């Protein structure tokens, strides 16, 4: 009986400790393992009326990211690459951009294994809309 209780307790501990998917990285910050990988997304008219943004985001398990995106405005396109660090805290996603020195903050929701919804809380570029949101899809 005592052995069964011990096995049950260990199993319960293993399940609950893995359930939140958070991993502490070398910086001391935490990442959500479900966000690691290569993701794609797009948005239309949210940042600038008449503009489309398409991106590929690679979030690494060491808390770094590489963001490649293309903007298309009136048939003209530009491509950009950004690097930085990402982490999560209290249900929010933080994205520090090396080039600007700014950190964007989003509320995030993992919809399933292949989709994450982001809603901006603090973003350091002007937007055409009050509530900038998008969905990243796993590639």
PDB file of C-alpha atoms in Angstrom:
ATOM      1  CA  UNK A   1       0.000   0.000   0.000  1.00  0.00           C
ATOM      2  CA  UNK A   2       2.795   2.406   0.913  1.00  0.00           C
ATOM      3  CA  UNK A   3       4.597   1.578  -2.349  1.00  0.00           C
ATOM      4  CA  UNK A   4       1.451   2.298  -4.389  1.00  0.00           C
ATOM      5  CA  UNK A   5       1.031   5.657  -2.658  1.00  0.00           C
ATOM      6  CA  UNK A   6       4.681   6.538  -3.371  1.00  0.00           C
ATOM      7  CA  UNK A   7       4.321   5.555  -7.054  1.00  0.00           C
ATOM      8  CA  UNK A   8       1.137   7.591  -7.332  1.00  0.00           C
ATOM      9  CA  UNK A   9       2.775  10.624  -5.695  1.00  0.00           C
ATOM     10  CA  UNK A  10       5.813  10.424  -7.999  1.00  0.00           C
ATOM     11  CA  UNK A  11       3.615  10.068 -11.075  1.00  0.00           C
ATOM     12  CA  UNK A  12       1.463  13.014 -10.001  1.00  0.00           C
ATOM     13  CA  UNK A  13       4.568  15.145  -9.407  1.00  0.00           C
ATOM     14  CA  UNK A  14       6.002  14.208 -12.820  1.00  0.00           C
ATOM     15  CA  UNK A  15       2.764  15.071 -14.596  1.00  0.00           C
ATOM     16  CA  UNK A  16       2.220  18.404 -12.863  1.00  0.00           C
ATOM     17  CA  UNK A  17       5.826  19.542 -13.156  1.00  0.00           C
ATOM     18  CA  UNK A  18       5.782  18.993 -16.921  1.00  0.00           C
ATOM     19  CA  UNK A  19       2.293  20.286 -17.579  1.00  0.00           C
ATOM     20  CA  UNK A  20       3.068  23.995 -17.766  1.00  0.00           C
ATOM     21  CA  UNK A  21       5.852  23.566 -20.364  1.00  0.00           C
ATOM     22  CA  UNK A  22       8.060  26.250 -18.799  1.00  0.00           C
ATOM     23  CA  UNK A  23      11.839  25.879 -18.852  1.00  0.00           C
ATOM     24  CA  UNK A  24      14.313  28.127 -17.072  1.00  0.00           C
ATOM     25  CA  UNK A  25      17.116  29.242 -19.411  1.00  0.00           C
ATOM     26  CA  UNK A  26      20.647  30.443 -18.629  1.00  0.00           C
ATOM     27  CA  UNK A  27      19.530  34.085 -18.238  1.00  0.00           C
ATOM     28  CA  UNK A  28      17.264  32.992 -15.386  1.00  0.00           C
ATOM     29  CA  UNK A  29      14.154  33.797 -17.423  1.00  0.00           C
ATOM     30  CA  UNK A  30      11.606  31.194 -18.478  1.00  0.00           C
ATOM     31  CA  UNK A  31      10.449  30.099 -21.901  1.00  0.00           C
ATOM     32  CA  UNK A  32       7.322  28.189 -22.830  1.00  0.00           C
ATOM     33  CA  UNK A  33       8.531  25.085 -24.665  1.00  0.00           C
ATOM     34  CA  UNK A  34       5.353  25.054 -26.745  1.00  0.00           C
ATOM     35  CA  UNK A  35       6.530  28.250 -28.496  1.00  0.00           C
ATOM     36  CA  UNK A  36       9.905  26.852 -29.583  1.00  0.00           C
ATOM     37  CA  UNK A  37      10.237  26.132 -33.309  1.00  0.00           C
ATOM     38  CA  UNK A  38       9.670  27.738 -36.677  1.00  0.00           C
ATOM     39  CA  UNK A  39       6.435  29.680 -37.078  1.00  0.00           C
ATOM     40  CA  UNK A  40       4.794  31.667 -39.864  1.00  0.00           C
ATOM     41  CA  UNK A  41       2.234  34.436 -39.784  1.00  0.00           C
ATOM     42  CA  UNK A  42       0.788  37.395 -41.605  1.00  0.00           C
ATOM     43  CA  UNK A  43      -1.399  40.414 -41.067  1.00  0.00           C
ATOM     44  CA  UNK A  44      -3.115  42.967 -43.268  1.00  0.00           C
ATOM     45  CA  UNK A  45      -3.860  46.634 -42.493  1.00  0.00           C
ATOM     46  CA  UNK A  46      -3.181  46.372 -38.739  1.00  0.00           C
ATOM     47  CA  UNK A  47       0.089  48.273 -38.709  1.00  0.00           C
ATOM     48  CA  UNK A  48      -0.428  50.475 -41.756  1.00  0.00           C
ATOM     49  CA  UNK A  49      -3.580  50.804 -43.869  1.00  0.00           C
ATOM     50  CA  UNK A  50      -2.943  49.037 -47.185  1.00  0.00           C
ATOM     51  CA  UNK A  51       0.130  47.179 -45.897  1.00  0.00           C
ATOM     52  CA  UNK A  52       0.606  43.446 -45.585  1.00  0.00           C
ATOM     53  CA  UNK A  53       3.240  41.813 -43.372  1.00  0.00           C
ATOM     54  CA  UNK A  54       4.353  38.210 -43.794  1.00  0.00           C
ATOM     55  CA  UNK A  55       6.887  36.628 -41.439  1.00  0.00           C
ATOM     56  CA  UNK A  56       8.791  33.555 -40.385  1.00  0.00           C
ATOM     57  CA  UNK A  57       9.756  33.482 -36.713  1.00  0.00           C
ATOM     58  CA  UNK A  58      12.288  31.015 -35.349  1.00  0.00           C
ATOM     59  CA  UNK A  59      12.139  30.789 -31.551  1.00  0.00           C
ATOM     60  CA  UNK A  60      15.058  28.813 -30.134  1.00  0.00           C
ATOM     61  CA  UNK A  61      15.077  26.884 -26.867  1.00  0.00           C
ATOM     62  CA  UNK A  62      17.879  29.118 -25.530  1.00  0.00           C
ATOM     63  CA  UNK A  63      15.559  32.158 -25.590  1.00  0.00           C
ATOM     64  CA  UNK A  64      16.892  33.703 -28.802  1.00  0.00           C
ATOM     65  CA  UNK A  65      14.867  34.397 -31.925  1.00  0.00           C
ATOM     66  CA  UNK A  66      15.336  35.227 -35.592  1.00  0.00           C
ATOM     67  CA  UNK A  67      12.478  37.035 -37.334  1.00  0.00           C
ATOM     68  CA  UNK A  68      12.378  37.362 -41.118  1.00  0.00           C
ATOM     69  CA  UNK A  69       9.530  39.437 -42.433  1.00  0.00           C
ATOM     70  CA  UNK A  70       8.382  41.044 -45.619  1.00  0.00           C
ATOM     71  CA  UNK A  71       6.166  44.101 -45.944  1.00  0.00           C
ATOM     72  CA  UNK A  72       4.152  44.773 -49.080  1.00  0.00           C
ATOM     73  CA  UNK A  73       2.709  48.251 -49.663  1.00  0.00           C
ATOM     74  CA  UNK A  74       1.148  49.183 -53.018  1.00  0.00           C
ATOM     75  CA  UNK A  75       2.999  46.360 -54.766  1.00  0.00           C
ATOM     76  CA  UNK A  76       6.400  47.372 -53.355  1.00  0.00           C
ATOM     77  CA  UNK A  77       8.045  44.924 -50.973  1.00  0.00           C
ATOM     78  CA  UNK A  78      10.840  45.161 -48.425  1.00  0.00           C
ATOM     79  CA  UNK A  79      12.413  42.372 -46.400  1.00  0.00           C
ATOM     80  CA  UNK A  80      13.863  42.670 -42.915  1.00  0.00           C
ATOM     81  CA  UNK A  81      15.584  40.432 -40.393  1.00  0.00           C
ATOM     82  CA  UNK A  82      15.498  41.002 -36.668  1.00  0.00           C
ATOM     83  CA  UNK A  83      17.247  39.149 -33.844  1.00  0.00           C
ATOM     84  CA  UNK A  84      16.716  39.194 -30.135  1.00  0.00           C
ATOM     85  CA  UNK A  85      15.601  37.330 -27.045  1.00  0.00           C
ATOM     86  CA  UNK A  86      12.237  36.042 -25.926  1.00  0.00           C
ATOM     87  CA  UNK A  87      10.770  34.789 -22.658  1.00  0.00           C
ATOM     88  CA  UNK A  88       7.463  34.414 -20.857  1.00  0.00           C
ATOM     89  CA  UNK A  89       6.284  35.683 -17.490  1.00  0.00           C
ATOM     90  CA  UNK A  90       2.824  35.691 -15.877  1.00  0.00           C
ATOM     91  CA  UNK A  91       1.056  34.580 -19.062  1.00  0.00           C
ATOM     92  CA  UNK A  92       2.752  37.188 -21.223  1.00  0.00           C
ATOM     93  CA  UNK A  93       5.276  36.818 -24.031  1.00  0.00           C
ATOM     94  CA  UNK A  94       8.233  39.229 -24.100  1.00  0.00           C
ATOM     95  CA  UNK A  95      10.243  39.915 -27.268  1.00  0.00           C
ATOM     96  CA  UNK A  96      13.410  42.022 -26.926  1.00  0.00           C
ATOM     97  CA  UNK A  97      14.716  43.318 -30.285  1.00  0.00           C
ATOM     98  CA  UNK A  98      18.499  43.768 -30.531  1.00  0.00           C
ATOM     99  CA  UNK A  99      18.302  46.400 -33.294  1.00  0.00           C
ATOM    100  CA  UNK A 100      15.875  48.755 -31.523  1.00  0.00           C
ATOM    101  CA  UNK A 101      16.664  47.888 -27.913  1.00  0.00           C
ATOM    102  CA  UNK A 102      12.895  47.727 -27.302  1.00  0.00           C
ATOM    103  CA  UNK A 103      10.761  44.963 -25.788  1.00  0.00           C
ATOM    104  CA  UNK A 104       7.299  44.127 -27.133  1.00  0.00           C
ATOM    105  CA  UNK A 105       4.843  42.450 -24.759  1.00  0.00           C
ATOM    106  CA  UNK A 106       1.957  40.234 -25.838  1.00  0.00           C
ATOM    107  CA  UNK A 107      -0.675  38.183 -24.104  1.00  0.00           C
ATOM    108  CA  UNK A 108      -0.488  34.758 -25.722  1.00  0.00           C
ATOM    109  CA  UNK A 109      -2.724  31.732 -25.968  1.00  0.00           C
ATOM    110  CA  UNK A 110      -1.637  28.347 -27.291  1.00  0.00           C
ATOM    111  CA  UNK A 111      -4.642  27.339 -29.382  1.00  0.00           C
ATOM    112  CA  UNK A 112      -3.254  23.893 -30.223  1.00  0.00           C
ATOM    113  CA  UNK A 113       0.128  22.296 -31.060  1.00  0.00           C
ATOM    114  CA  UNK A 114       0.348  24.306 -34.279  1.00  0.00           C
ATOM    115  CA  UNK A 115      -1.221  27.702 -33.536  1.00  0.00           C
ATOM    116  CA  UNK A 116      -0.523  30.492 -31.062  1.00  0.00           C
ATOM    117  CA  UNK A 117      -2.601  33.643 -30.754  1.00  0.00           C
ATOM    118  CA  UNK A 118      -0.841  36.875 -29.730  1.00  0.00           C
ATOM    119  CA  UNK A 119      -2.518  40.098 -28.591  1.00  0.00           C
ATOM    120  CA  UNK A 120      -0.317  43.155 -28.088  1.00  0.00           C
ATOM    121  CA  UNK A 121      -0.103  44.708 -24.637  1.00  0.00           C
ATOM    122  CA  UNK A 122       2.878  46.981 -25.256  1.00  0.00           C
ATOM    123  CA  UNK A 123       4.406  47.355 -28.688  1.00  0.00           C
ATOM    124  CA  UNK A 124       7.022  49.858 -29.705  1.00  0.00           C
ATOM    125  CA  UNK A 125       5.803  50.732 -33.178  1.00  0.00           C
ATOM    126  CA  UNK A 126       2.728  52.725 -34.105  1.00  0.00           C
ATOM    127  CA  UNK A 127      -0.251  50.641 -35.159  1.00  0.00           C
ATOM    128  CA  UNK A 128      -3.293  51.371 -37.280  1.00  0.00           C
ATOM    129  CA  UNK A 129      -5.429  49.508 -34.733  1.00  0.00           C
ATOM    130  CA  UNK A 130      -5.809  49.590 -30.954  1.00  0.00           C
ATOM    131  CA  UNK A 131      -5.669  45.833 -30.511  1.00  0.00           C
ATOM    132  CA  UNK A 132      -2.937  44.356 -32.690  1.00  0.00           C
ATOM    133  CA  UNK A 133      -3.312  40.589 -32.838  1.00  0.00           C
ATOM    134  CA  UNK A 134      -2.190  37.716 -34.983  1.00  0.00           C
ATOM    135  CA  UNK A 135      -1.805  33.942 -35.067  1.00  0.00           C
ATOM    136  CA  UNK A 136       1.499  32.165 -35.621  1.00  0.00           C
ATOM    137  CA  UNK A 137       1.265  28.753 -37.303  1.00  0.00           C
ATOM    138  CA  UNK A 138       3.929  26.072 -36.916  1.00  0.00           C
ATOM    139  CA  UNK A 139       5.877  25.335 -40.110  1.00  0.00           C
TER     140      UNK A 139
END
